[in-house]
mmCIF file of C-alpha atoms and ligand atoms in Angstrom:
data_model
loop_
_atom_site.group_PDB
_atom_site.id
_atom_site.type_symbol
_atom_site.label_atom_id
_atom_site.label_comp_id
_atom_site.label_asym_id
_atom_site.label_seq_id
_atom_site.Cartn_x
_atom_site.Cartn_y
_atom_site.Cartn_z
ATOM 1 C CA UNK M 7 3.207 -30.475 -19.104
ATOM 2 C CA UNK M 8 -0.100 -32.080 -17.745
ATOM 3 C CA UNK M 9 -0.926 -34.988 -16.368
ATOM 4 C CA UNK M 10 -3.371 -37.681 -18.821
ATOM 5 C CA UNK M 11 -6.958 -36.805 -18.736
ATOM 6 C CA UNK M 12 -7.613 -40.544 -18.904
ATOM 7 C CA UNK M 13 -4.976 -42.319 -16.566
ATOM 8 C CA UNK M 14 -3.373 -39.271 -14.908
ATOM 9 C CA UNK M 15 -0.246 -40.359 -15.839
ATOM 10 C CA UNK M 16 2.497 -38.157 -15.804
ATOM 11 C CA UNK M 17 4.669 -40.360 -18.933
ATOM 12 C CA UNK M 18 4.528 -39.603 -22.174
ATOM 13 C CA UNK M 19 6.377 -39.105 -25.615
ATOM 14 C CA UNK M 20 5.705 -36.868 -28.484
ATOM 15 C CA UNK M 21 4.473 -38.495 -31.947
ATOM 16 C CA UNK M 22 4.974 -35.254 -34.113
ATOM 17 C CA UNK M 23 4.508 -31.405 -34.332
ATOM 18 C CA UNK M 24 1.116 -30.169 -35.874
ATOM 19 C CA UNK M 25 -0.133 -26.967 -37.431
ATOM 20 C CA UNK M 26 -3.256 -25.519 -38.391
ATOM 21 C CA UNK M 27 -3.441 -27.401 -42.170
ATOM 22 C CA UNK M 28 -7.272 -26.313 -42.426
ATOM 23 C CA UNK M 29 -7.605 -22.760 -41.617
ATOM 24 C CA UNK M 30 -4.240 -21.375 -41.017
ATOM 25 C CA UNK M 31 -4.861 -19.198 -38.195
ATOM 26 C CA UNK M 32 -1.839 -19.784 -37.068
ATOM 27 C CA UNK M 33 2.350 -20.264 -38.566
ATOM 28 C CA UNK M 34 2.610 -21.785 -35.198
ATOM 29 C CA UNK M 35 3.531 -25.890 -34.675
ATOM 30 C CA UNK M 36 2.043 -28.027 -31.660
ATOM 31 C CA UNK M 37 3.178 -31.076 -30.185
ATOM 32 C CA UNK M 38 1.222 -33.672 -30.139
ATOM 33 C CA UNK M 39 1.820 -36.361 -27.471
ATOM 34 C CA UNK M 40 1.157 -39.756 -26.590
ATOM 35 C CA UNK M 41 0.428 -41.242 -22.949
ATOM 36 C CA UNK M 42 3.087 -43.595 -21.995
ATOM 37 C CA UNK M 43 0.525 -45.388 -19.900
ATOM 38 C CA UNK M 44 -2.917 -45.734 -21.500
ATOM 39 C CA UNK M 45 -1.877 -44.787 -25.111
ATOM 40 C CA UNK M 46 -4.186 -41.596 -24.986
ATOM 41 C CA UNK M 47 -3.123 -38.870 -27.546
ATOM 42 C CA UNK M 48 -3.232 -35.291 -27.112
ATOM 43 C CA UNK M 49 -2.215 -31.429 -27.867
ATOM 44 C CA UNK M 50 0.934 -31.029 -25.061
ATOM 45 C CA UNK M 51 0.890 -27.985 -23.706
ATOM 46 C CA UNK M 52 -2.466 -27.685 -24.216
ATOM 47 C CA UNK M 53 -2.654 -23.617 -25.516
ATOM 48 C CA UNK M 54 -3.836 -20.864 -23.119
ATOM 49 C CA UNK M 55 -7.848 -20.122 -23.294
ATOM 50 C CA UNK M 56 -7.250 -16.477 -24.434
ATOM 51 C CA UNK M 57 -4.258 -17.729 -27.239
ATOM 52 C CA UNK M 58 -7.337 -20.798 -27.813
ATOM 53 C CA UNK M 59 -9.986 -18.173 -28.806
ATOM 54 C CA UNK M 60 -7.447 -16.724 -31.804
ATOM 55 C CA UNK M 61 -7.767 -20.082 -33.513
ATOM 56 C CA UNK M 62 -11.412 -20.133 -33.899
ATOM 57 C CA UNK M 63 -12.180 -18.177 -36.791
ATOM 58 C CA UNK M 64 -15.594 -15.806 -36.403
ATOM 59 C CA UNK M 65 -17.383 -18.190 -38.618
ATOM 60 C CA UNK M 66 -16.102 -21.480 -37.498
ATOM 61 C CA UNK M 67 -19.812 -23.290 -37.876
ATOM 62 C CA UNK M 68 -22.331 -23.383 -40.729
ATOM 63 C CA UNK M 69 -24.756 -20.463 -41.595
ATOM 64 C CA UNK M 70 -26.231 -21.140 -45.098
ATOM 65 C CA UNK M 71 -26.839 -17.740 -47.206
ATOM 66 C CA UNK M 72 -29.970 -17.173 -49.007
ATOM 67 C CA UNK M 73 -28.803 -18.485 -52.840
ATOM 68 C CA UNK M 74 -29.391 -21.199 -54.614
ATOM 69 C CA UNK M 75 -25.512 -23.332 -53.949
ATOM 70 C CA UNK M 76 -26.745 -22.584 -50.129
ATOM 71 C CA UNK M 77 -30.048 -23.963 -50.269
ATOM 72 C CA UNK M 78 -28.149 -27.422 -52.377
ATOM 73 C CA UNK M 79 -25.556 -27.165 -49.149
ATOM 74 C CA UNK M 80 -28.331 -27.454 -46.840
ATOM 75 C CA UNK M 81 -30.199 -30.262 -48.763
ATOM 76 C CA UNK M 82 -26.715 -32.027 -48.632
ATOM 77 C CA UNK M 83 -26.194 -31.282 -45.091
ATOM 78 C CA UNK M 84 -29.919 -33.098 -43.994
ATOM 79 C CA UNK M 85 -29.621 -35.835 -46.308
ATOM 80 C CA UNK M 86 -25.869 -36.644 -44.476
ATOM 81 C CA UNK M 87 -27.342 -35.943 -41.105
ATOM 82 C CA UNK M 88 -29.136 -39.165 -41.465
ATOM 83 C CA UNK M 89 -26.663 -41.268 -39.447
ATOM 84 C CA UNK M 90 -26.843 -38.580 -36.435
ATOM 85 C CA UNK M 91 -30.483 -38.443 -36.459
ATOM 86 C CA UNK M 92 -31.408 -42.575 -36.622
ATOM 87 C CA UNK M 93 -29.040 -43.282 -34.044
ATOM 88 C CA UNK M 94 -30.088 -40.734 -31.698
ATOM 89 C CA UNK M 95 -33.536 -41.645 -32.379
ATOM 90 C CA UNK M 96 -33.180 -44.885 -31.428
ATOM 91 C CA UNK M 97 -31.212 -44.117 -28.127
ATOM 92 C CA UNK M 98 -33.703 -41.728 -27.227
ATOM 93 C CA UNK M 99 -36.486 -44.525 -27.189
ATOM 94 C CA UNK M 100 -37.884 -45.528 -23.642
ATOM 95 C CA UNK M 101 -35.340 -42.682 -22.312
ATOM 96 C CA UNK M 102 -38.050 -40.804 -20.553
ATOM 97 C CA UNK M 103 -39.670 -37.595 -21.538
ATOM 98 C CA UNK M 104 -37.826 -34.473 -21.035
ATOM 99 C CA UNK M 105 -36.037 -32.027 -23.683
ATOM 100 C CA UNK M 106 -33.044 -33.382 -25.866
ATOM 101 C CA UNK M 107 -30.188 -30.790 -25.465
ATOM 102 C CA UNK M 108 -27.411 -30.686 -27.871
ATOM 103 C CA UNK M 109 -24.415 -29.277 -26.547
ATOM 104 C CA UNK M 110 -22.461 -27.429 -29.738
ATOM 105 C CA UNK M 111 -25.566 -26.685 -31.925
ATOM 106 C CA UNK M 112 -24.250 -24.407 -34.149
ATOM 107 C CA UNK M 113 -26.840 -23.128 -36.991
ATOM 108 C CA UNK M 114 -29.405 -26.225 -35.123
ATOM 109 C CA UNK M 115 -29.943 -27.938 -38.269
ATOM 110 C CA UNK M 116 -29.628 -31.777 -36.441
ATOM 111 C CA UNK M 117 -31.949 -30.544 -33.411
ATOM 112 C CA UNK M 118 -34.691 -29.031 -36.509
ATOM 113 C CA UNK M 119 -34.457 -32.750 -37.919
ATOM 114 C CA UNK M 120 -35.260 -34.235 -34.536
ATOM 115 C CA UNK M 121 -38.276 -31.661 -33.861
ATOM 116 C CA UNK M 122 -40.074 -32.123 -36.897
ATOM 117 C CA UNK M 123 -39.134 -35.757 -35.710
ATOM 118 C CA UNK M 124 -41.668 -34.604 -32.478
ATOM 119 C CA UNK M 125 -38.962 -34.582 -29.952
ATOM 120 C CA UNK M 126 -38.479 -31.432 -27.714
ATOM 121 C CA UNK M 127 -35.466 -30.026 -28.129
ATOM 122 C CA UNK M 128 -33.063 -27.384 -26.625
ATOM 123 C CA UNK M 129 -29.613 -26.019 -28.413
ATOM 124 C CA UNK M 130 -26.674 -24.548 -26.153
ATOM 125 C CA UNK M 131 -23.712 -22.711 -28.347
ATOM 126 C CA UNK M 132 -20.677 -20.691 -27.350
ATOM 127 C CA UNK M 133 -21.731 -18.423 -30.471
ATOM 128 C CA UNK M 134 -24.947 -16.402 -29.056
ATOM 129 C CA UNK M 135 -24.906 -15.637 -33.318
ATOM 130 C CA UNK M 136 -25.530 -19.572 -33.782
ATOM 131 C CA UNK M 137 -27.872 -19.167 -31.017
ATOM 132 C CA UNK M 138 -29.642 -16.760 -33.484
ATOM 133 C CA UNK M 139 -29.401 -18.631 -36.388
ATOM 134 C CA UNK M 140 -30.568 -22.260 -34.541
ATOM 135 C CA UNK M 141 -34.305 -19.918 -33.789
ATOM 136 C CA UNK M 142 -34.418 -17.759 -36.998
ATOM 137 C CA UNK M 143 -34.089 -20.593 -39.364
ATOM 138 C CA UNK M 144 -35.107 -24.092 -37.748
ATOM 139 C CA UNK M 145 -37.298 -22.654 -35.042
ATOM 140 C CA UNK M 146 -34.953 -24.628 -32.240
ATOM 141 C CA UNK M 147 -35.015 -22.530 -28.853
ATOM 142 C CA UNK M 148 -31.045 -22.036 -28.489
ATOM 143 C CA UNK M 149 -29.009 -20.001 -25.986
ATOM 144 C CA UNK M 150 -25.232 -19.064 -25.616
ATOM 145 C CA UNK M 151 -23.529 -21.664 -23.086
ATOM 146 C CA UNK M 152 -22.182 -24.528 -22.413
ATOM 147 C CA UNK M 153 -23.019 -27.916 -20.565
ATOM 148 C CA UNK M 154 -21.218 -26.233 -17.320
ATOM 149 C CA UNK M 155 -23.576 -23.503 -17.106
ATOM 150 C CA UNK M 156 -26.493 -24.727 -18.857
ATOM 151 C CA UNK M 157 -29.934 -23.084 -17.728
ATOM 152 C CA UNK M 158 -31.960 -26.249 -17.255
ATOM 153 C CA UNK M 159 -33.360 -28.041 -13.586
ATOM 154 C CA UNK M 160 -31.102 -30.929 -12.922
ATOM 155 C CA UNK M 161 -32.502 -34.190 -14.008
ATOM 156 C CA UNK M 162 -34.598 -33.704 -16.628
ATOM 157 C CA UNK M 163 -33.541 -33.865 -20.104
ATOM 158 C CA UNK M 164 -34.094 -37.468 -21.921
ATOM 159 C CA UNK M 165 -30.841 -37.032 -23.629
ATOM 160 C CA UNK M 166 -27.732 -34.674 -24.336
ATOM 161 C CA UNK M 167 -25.605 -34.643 -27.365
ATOM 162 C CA UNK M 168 -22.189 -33.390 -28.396
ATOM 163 C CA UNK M 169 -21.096 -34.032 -31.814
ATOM 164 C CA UNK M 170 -17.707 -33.072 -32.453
ATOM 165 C CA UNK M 171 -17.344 -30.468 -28.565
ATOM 166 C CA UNK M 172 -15.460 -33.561 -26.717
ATOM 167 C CA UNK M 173 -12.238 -33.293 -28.332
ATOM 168 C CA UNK M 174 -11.954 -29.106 -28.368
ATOM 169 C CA UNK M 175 -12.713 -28.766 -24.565
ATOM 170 C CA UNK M 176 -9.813 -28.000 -22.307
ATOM 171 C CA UNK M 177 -11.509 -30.080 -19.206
ATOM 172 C CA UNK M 178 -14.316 -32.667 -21.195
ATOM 173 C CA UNK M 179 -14.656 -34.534 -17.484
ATOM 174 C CA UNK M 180 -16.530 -30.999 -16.081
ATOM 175 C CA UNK M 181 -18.381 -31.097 -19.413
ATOM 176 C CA UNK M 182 -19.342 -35.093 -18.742
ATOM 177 C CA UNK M 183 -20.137 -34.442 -15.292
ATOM 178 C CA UNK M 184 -22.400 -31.636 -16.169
ATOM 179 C CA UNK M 185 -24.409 -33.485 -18.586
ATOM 180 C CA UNK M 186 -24.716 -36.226 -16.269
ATOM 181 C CA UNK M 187 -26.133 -34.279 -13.943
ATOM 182 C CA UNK M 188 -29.119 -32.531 -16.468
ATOM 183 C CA UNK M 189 -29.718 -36.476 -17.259
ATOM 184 C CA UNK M 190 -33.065 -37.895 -15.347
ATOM 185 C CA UNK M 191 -32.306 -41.076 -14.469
ATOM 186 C CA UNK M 192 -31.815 -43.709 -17.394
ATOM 187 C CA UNK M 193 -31.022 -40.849 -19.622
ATOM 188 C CA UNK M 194 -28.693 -41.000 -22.831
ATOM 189 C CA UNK M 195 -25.685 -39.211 -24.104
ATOM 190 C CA UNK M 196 -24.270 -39.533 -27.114
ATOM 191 C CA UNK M 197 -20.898 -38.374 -27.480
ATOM 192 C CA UNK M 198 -19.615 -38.294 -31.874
ATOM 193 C CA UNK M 199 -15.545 -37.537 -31.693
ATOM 194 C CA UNK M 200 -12.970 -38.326 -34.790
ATOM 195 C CA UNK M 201 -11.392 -41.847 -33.500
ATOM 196 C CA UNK M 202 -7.644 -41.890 -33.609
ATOM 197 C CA UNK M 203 -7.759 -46.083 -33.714
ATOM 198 C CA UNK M 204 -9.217 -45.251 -37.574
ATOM 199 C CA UNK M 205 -7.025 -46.596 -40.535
ATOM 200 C CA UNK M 206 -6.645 -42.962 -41.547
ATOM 201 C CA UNK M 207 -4.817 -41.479 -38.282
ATOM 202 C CA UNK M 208 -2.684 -45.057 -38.861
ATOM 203 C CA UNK M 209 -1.940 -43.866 -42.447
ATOM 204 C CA UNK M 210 -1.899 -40.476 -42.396
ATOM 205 C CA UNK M 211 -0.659 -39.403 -38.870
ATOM 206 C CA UNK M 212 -0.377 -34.987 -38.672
ATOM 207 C CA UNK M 213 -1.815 -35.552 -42.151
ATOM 208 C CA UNK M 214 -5.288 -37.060 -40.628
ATOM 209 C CA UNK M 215 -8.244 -34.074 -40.460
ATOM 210 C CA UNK M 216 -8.811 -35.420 -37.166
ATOM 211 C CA UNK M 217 -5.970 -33.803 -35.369
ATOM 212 C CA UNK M 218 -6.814 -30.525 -36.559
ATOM 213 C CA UNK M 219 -4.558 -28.752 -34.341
ATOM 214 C CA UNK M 220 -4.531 -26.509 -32.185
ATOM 215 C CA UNK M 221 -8.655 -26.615 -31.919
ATOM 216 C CA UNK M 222 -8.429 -30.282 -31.183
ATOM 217 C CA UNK M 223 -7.098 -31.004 -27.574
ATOM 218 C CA UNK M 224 -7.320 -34.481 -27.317
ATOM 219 C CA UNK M 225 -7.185 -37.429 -29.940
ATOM 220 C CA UNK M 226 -9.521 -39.574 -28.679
ATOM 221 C CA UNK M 227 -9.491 -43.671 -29.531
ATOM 222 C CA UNK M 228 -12.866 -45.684 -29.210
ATOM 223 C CA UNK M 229 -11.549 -46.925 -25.772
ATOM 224 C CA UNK M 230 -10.096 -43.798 -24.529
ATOM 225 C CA UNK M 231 -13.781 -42.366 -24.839
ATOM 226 C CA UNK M 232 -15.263 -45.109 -23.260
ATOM 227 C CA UNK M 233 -12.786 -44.999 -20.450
ATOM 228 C CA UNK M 234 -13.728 -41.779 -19.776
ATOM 229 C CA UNK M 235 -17.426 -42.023 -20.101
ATOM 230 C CA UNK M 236 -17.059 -44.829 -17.660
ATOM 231 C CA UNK M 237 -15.224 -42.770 -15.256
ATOM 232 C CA UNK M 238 -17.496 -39.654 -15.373
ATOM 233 C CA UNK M 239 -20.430 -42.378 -14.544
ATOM 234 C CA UNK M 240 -21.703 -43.522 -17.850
ATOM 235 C CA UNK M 241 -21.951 -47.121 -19.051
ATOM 236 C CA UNK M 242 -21.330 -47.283 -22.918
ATOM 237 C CA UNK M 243 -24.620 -49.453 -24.671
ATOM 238 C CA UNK M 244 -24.078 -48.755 -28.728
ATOM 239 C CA UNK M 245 -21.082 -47.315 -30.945
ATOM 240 C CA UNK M 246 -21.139 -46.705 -34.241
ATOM 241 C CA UNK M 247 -18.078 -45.809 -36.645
ATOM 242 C CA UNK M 248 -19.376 -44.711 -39.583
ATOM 243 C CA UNK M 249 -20.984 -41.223 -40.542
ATOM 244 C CA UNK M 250 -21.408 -40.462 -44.334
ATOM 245 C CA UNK M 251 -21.677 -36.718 -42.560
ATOM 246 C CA UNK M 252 -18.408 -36.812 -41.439
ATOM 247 C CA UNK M 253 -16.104 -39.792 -42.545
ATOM 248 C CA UNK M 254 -15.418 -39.440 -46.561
ATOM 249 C CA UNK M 255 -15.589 -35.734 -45.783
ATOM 250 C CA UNK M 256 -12.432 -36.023 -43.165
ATOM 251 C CA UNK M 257 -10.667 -38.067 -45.356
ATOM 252 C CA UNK M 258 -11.062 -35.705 -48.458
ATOM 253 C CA UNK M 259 -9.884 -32.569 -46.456
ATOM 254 C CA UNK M 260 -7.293 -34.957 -45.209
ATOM 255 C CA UNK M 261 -5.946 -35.443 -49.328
ATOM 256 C CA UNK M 262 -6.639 -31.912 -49.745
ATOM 257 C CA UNK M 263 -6.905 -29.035 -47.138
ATOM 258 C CA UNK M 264 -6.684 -26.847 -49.755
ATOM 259 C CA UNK M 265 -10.251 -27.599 -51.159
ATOM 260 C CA UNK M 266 -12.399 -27.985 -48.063
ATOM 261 C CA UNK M 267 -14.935 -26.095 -48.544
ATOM 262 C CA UNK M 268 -15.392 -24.575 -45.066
ATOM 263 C CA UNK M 269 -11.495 -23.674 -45.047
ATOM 264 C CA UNK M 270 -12.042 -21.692 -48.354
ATOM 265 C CA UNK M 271 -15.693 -19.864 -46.610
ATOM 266 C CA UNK M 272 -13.341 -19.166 -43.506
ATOM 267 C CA UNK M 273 -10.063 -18.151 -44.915
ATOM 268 C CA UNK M 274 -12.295 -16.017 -46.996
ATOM 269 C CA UNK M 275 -9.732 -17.646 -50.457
ATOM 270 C CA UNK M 276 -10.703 -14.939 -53.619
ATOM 271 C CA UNK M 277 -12.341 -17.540 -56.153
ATOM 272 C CA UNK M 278 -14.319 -16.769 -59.557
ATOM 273 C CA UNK M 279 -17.872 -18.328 -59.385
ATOM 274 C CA UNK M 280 -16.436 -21.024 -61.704
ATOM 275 C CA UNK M 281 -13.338 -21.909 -60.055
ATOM 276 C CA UNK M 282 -15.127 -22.208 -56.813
ATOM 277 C CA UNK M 283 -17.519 -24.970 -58.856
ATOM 278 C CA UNK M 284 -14.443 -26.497 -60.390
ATOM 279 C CA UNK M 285 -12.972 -26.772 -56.337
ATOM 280 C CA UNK M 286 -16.295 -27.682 -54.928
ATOM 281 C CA UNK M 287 -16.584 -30.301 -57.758
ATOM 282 C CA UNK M 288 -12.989 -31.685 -57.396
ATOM 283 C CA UNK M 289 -13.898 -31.863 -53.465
ATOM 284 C CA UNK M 290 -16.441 -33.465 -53.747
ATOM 285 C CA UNK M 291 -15.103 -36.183 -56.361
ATOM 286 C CA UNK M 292 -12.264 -37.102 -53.838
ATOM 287 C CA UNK M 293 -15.287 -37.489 -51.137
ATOM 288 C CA UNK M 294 -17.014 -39.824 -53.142
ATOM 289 C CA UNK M 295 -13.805 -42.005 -54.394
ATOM 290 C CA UNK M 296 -13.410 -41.807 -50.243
ATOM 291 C CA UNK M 297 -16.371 -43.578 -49.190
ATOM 292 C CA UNK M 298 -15.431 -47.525 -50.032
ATOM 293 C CA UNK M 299 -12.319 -46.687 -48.016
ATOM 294 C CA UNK M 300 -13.969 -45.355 -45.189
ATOM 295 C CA UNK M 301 -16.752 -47.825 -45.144
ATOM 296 C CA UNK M 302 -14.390 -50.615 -44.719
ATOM 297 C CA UNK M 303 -11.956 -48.934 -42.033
ATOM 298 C CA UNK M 304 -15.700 -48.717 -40.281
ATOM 299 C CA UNK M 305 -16.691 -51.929 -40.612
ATOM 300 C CA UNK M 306 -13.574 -53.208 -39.213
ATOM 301 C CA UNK M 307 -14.395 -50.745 -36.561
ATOM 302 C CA UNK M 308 -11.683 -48.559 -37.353
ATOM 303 C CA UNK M 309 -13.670 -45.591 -38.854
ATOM 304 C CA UNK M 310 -12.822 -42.138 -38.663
ATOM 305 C CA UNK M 311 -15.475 -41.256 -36.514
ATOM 306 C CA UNK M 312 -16.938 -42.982 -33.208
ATOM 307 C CA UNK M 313 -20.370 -42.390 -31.836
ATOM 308 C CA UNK M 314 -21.252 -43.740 -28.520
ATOM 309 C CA UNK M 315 -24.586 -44.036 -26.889
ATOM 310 C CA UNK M 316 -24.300 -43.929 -23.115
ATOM 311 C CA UNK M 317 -26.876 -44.531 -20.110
ATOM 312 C CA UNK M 318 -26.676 -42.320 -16.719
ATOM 313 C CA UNK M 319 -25.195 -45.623 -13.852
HETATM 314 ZN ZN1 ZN Y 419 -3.044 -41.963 -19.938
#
């Protein structure tokens, strides 16, 4: 057992066991903990990086094929993006000139919007396929890595971002320090994790999308992330709970795993054209009934998400 990436405390007890709902790499059950200090929750043990890899199925991020329900996808995908894109946007204003990087840029389709927005941009992926993908189709210069060993000079991006990396890294303090250290001074980073202070981990506990164990290491609240950004010498300036990306989305592959779209791409689930449109249509009914619920948990700031915009100290 480890100590609390937060607080360091060594106290803790465990809230339930979880398994892999959404893409059932695994009959195996985790146990999720909670700090008996600062209230941080997290996957205790935390897996072994080689047993980690096995849970990460080949095509764990988005690669759009060349039909017509691909091309919709993508439309979908931008217009959702919107939320990522304005509030990076405005963090990146008056925060110097250099490159944004976005740490975790799978096929690069948020760092295309923000260079045809006329910011320079850079994409870093574990996946050099992703890598491929960010170039081939949205013309973003991407290379296989992470923050830790990212090839740029120290000091000069305007910005870094990692939507959705925080909460699958087994040390996210190395990862914070490194992008500190590629910030020039008065530099942003903006950090997007599911929040585990939401009404939906409340009322749905192991149900909640956001655990999605065992790729999901920690269970960050609002505060836990600002703790640690704080720590790793960041002052928080902005949050933001709500993403019509990723909130009514969570919440409908909360209700039903079974229909997530990505789950049935990645489980590779046999489906006839039309009962894929019948479980893309039922999905996407439950997302839509979602979003009064998860616009109100937000504006209570309680979404399902958290964004933070952050300023090198
Ligand atoms: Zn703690």
């Amino acid at each position: 057992m480890s100590a609390c990436l937060v607080c360091g405390s060594a106290q803790f007890q465990q809230l339930f066991l979880a398994s892999d709902r959404l893409y059932h790499t695994t009959p195996k059950q985790f146990p999720v903990v909670r700090c008996g200090e600062c209230g941080l929750v997290r996957l205790d043990p935390q897996p072994a990086p080689d047993e980690l890899r096995r849970f990460y199925p080949d095509d764990y991020w988005f690669a759009p094929e060349e039909n017509a329900a691909s091309r919709l996808e993508e439309l979908y995908r931008r217009v959702v993006l919107r939320d990522h894109v304005r509030f990076v946007e405005q963090a990146l204003r008056g925060a110097g000139a250099g490159p944004l990087v976005d740490a975790g840029c799978g096929g690069g389709l948020f760092l295309g919007l923000m260079r045809q927005r006329g910011f320079r941009v850079a994409g870093l992926d574990l996946s050099a396929e992703a890598a491929r993908i960010a170039w081939q189709r949205q013309r973003v210069p991407a290379v296989c890595g992470a923050l830790v060993n990212a090839p740029f000079a120290p000091e000069s991006c305007a910005g870094v971002t990692m939507f959705h990396v925080i909460e699958h890294l087994a040390d996210p303090r190395a990862h914070l320090i490194a992008a500190r250290a590629l910030l020039a001074p008065g530099g942003r980073l903006i950090v997007q994790a599911p929040n585990a202070a939401s009404w939906q981990f409340r009322l749905l506990g192991a149900s909640w999308n956001g655990v999605e164990a065992p790729r999901h290491l920690f269970d960050f609240r609002d505060r836990d992330l600002e703790r640690l950004l704080e720590s790793c010498g960041f002052e928080t300036l902005r949050r933001k709970y709500f993403s019509l990306r990723d909130n009514p989305a969570g919440f409908a592959s909360s209700l039903a795993p079974s229909l997530d779209p990505m789950a049935r791409r990645v489980r590779r689930i046999a489906e006839s054209q039309w009962m894929r449109l019948a479980k893309d249509l039922l999905y996407f009914a439950i997302l839509v009934a979602s979003v009064p619920f998860t616009v109100a948990e937000a504006a209570c700031r309680a979404g399902s998400t958290i964004m933070i915009e952050a300023r090198k100290r």
